[in-house]
PDB file of C-alpha atoms in Angstrom:
ATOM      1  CA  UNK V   1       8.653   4.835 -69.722  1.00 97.00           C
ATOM      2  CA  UNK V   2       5.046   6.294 -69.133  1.00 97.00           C
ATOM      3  CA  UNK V   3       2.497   7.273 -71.884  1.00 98.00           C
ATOM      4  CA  UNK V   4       0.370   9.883 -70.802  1.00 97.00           C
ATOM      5  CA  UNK V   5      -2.988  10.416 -72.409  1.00 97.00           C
ATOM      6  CA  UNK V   6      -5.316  13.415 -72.580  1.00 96.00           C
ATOM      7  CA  UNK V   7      -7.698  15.111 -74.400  1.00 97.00           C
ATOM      8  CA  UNK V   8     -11.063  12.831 -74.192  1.00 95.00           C
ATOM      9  CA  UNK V   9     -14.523  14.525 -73.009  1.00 97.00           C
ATOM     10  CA  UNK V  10     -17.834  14.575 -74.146  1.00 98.00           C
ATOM     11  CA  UNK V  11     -18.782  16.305 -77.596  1.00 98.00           C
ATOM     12  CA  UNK V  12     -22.269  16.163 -79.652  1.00 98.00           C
ATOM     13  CA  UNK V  13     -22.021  14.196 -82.465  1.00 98.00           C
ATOM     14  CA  UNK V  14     -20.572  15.715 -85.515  1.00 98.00           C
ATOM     15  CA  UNK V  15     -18.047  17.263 -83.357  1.00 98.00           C
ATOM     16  CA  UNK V  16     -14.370  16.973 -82.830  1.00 98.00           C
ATOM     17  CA  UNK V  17     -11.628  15.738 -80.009  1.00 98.00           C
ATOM     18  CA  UNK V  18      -7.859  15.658 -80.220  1.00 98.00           C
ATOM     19  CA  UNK V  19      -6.140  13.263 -78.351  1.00 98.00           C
ATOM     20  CA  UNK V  20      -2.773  13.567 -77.101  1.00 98.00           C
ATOM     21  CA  UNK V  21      -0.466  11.010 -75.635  1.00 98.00           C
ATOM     22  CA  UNK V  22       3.065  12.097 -74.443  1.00 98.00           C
ATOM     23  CA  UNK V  23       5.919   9.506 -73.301  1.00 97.00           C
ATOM     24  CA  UNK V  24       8.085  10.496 -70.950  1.00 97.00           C
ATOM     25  CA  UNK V  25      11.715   8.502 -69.313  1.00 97.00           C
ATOM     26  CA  UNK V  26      14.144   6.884 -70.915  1.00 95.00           C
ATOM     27  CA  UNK V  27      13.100   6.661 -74.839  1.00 96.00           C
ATOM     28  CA  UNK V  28      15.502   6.398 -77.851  1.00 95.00           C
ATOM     29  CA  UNK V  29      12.926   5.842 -80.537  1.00 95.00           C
ATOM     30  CA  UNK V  30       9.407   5.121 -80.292  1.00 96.00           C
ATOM     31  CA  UNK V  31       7.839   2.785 -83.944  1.00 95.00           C
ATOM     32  CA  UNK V  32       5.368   2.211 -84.252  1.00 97.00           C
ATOM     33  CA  UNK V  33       2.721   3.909 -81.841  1.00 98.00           C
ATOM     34  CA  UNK V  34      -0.922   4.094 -82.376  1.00 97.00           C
ATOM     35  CA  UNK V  35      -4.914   4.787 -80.635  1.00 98.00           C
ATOM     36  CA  UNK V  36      -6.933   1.516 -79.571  1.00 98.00           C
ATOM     37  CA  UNK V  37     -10.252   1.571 -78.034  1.00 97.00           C
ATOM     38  CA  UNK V  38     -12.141  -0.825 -75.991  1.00 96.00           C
ATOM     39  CA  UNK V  39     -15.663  -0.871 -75.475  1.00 91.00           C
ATOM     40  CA  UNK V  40     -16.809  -2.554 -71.915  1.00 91.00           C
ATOM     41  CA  UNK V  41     -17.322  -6.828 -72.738  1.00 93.00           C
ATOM     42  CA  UNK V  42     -15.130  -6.122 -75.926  1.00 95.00           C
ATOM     43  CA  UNK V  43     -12.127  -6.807 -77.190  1.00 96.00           C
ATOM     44  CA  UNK V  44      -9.364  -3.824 -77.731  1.00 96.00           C
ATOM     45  CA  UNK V  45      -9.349  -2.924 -81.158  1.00 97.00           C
ATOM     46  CA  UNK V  46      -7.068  -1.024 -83.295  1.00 98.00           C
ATOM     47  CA  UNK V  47      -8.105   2.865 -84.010  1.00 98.00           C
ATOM     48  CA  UNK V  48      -4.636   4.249 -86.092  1.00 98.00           C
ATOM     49  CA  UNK V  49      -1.116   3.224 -85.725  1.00 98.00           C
ATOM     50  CA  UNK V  50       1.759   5.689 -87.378  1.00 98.00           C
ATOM     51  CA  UNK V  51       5.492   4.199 -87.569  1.00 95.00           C
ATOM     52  CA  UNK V  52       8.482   6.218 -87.382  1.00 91.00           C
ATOM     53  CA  UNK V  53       8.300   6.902 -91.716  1.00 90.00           C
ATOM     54  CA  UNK V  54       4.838   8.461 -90.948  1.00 90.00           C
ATOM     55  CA  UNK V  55       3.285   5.890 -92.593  1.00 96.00           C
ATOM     56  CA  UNK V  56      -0.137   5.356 -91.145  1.00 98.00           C
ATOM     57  CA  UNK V  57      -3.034   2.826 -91.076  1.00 98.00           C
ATOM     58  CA  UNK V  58      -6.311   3.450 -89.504  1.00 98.00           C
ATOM     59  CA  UNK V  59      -9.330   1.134 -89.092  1.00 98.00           C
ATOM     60  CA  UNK V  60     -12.239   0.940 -91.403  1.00 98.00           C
ATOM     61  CA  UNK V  61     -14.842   2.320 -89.593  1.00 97.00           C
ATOM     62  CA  UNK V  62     -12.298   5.760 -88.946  1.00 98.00           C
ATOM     63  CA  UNK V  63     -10.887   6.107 -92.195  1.00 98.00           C
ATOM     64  CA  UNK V  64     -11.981   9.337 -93.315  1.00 98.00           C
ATOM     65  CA  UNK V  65     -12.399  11.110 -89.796  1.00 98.00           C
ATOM     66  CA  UNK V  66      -9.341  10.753 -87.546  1.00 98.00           C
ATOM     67  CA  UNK V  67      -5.927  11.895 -88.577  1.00 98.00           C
ATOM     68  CA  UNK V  68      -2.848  10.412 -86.338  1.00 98.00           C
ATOM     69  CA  UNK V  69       0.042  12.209 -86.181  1.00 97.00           C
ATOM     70  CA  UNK V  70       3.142  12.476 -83.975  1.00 97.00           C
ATOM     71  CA  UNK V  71       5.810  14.780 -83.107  1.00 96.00           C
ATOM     72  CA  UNK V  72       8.888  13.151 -82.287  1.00 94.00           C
ATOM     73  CA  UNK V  73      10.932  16.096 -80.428  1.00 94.00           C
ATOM     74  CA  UNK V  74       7.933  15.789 -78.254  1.00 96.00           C
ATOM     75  CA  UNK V  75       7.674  12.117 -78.147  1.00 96.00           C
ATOM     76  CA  UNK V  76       3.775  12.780 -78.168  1.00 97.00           C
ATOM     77  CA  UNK V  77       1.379  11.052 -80.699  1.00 97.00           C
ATOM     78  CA  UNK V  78      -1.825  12.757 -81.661  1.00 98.00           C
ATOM     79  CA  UNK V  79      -5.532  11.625 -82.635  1.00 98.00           C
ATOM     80  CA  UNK V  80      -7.475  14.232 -84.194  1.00 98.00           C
ATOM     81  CA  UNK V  81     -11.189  13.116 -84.150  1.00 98.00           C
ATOM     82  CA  UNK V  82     -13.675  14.898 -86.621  1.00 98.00           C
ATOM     83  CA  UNK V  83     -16.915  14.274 -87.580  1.00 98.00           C
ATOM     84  CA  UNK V  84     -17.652  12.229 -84.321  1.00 98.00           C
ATOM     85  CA  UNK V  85     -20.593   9.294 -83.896  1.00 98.00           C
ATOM     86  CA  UNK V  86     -22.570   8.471 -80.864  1.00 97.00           C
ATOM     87  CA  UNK V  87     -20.488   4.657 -81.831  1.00 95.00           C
ATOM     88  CA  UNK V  88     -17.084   6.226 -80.822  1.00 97.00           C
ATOM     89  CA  UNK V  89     -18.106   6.103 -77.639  1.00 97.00           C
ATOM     90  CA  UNK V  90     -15.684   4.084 -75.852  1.00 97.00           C
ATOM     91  CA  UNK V  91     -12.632   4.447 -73.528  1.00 97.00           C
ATOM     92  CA  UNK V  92      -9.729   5.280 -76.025  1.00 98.00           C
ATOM     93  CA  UNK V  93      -5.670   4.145 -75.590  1.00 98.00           C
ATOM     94  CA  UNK V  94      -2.083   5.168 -76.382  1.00 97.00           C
ATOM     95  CA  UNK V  95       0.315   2.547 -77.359  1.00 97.00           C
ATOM     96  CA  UNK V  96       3.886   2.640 -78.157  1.00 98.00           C
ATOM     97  CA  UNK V  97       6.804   0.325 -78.879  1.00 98.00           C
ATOM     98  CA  UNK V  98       9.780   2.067 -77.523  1.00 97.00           C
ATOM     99  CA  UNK V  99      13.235   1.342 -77.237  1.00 97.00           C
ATOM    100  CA  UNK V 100      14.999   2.642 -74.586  1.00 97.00           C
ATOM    101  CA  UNK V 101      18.569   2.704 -75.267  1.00 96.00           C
ATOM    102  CA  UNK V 102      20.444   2.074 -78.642  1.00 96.00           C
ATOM    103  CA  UNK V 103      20.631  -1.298 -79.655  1.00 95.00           C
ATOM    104  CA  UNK V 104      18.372  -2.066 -76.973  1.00 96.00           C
ATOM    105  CA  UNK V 105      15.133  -4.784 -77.973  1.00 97.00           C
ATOM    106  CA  UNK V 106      11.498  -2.534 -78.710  1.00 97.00           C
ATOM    107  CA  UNK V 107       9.229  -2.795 -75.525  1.00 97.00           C
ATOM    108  CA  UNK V 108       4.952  -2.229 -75.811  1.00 98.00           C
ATOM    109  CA  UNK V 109       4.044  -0.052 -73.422  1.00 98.00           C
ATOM    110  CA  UNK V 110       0.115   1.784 -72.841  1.00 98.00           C
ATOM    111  CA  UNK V 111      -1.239   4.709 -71.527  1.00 97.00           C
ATOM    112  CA  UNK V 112      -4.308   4.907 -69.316  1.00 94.00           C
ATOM    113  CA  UNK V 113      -7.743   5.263 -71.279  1.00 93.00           C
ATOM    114  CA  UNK V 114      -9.172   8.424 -71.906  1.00 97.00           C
ATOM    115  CA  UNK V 115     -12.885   8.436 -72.365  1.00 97.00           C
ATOM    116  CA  UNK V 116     -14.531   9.634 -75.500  1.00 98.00           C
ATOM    117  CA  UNK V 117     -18.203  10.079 -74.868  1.00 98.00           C
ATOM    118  CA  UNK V 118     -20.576  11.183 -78.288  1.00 98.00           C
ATOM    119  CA  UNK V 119     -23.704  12.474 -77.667  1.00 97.00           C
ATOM    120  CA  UNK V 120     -26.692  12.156 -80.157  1.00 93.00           C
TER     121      UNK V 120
END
């Protein structure tokens, strides 16, 4: 299984970003799956997480301003960033628990980062 994420850049503040991340290989259901950032000498935090019932829980500090979403024919989770701050800077990453086969036990599995840059 690979998690493939896209869609970071540089934006002014105030702006917007959608992220994509798409699995690909051997996948039989992916719960939950979610966005975590890391900024450099920090720990990884949590962004948004969405489980298979698209139920959703997002971090304080995002509430409000990202949306995650997923579309499951596509095995590919979105994070749709409005109203962007110079503090979302960081590198941003995908994150899935997928189970390969039926019956077979949930494995994590990340992307590569994708970097969000805000300008001021």
């Amino acid at each position: 299984v690979q998690l493939q994420a896209s869609g970071g850049g540089l934006v002014q503040a105030g702006g917007s970003l959608r992220l994509s991340c798409a699995a690909s290989g051997s996948i039989f259901s992916i719960n939950p799956a979610g966005w975590y950032r890391q900024a450099p000498g920090k720990q990884r935090e949590l962004v948004a997480v969405i489980t298979s019932g698209d139920g959703t829980n997002y971090a304080d500090s995002v509430k409000g301003r990202f949306t995650i979403s997923r579309d499951n024919a596509k095995n590919t989770v979105y994070l749709q960033m409005n109203s962007l701050k110079p503090e979302d800077t960081v590198v941003y990453y995908c994150n899935a628990v997928v189970v390969t086969v039926r019956g077979g036990s949930p494995k994590t599995y990340w992307g590569q980062g994708t970097l969000v840059t805000v300008s001021s």
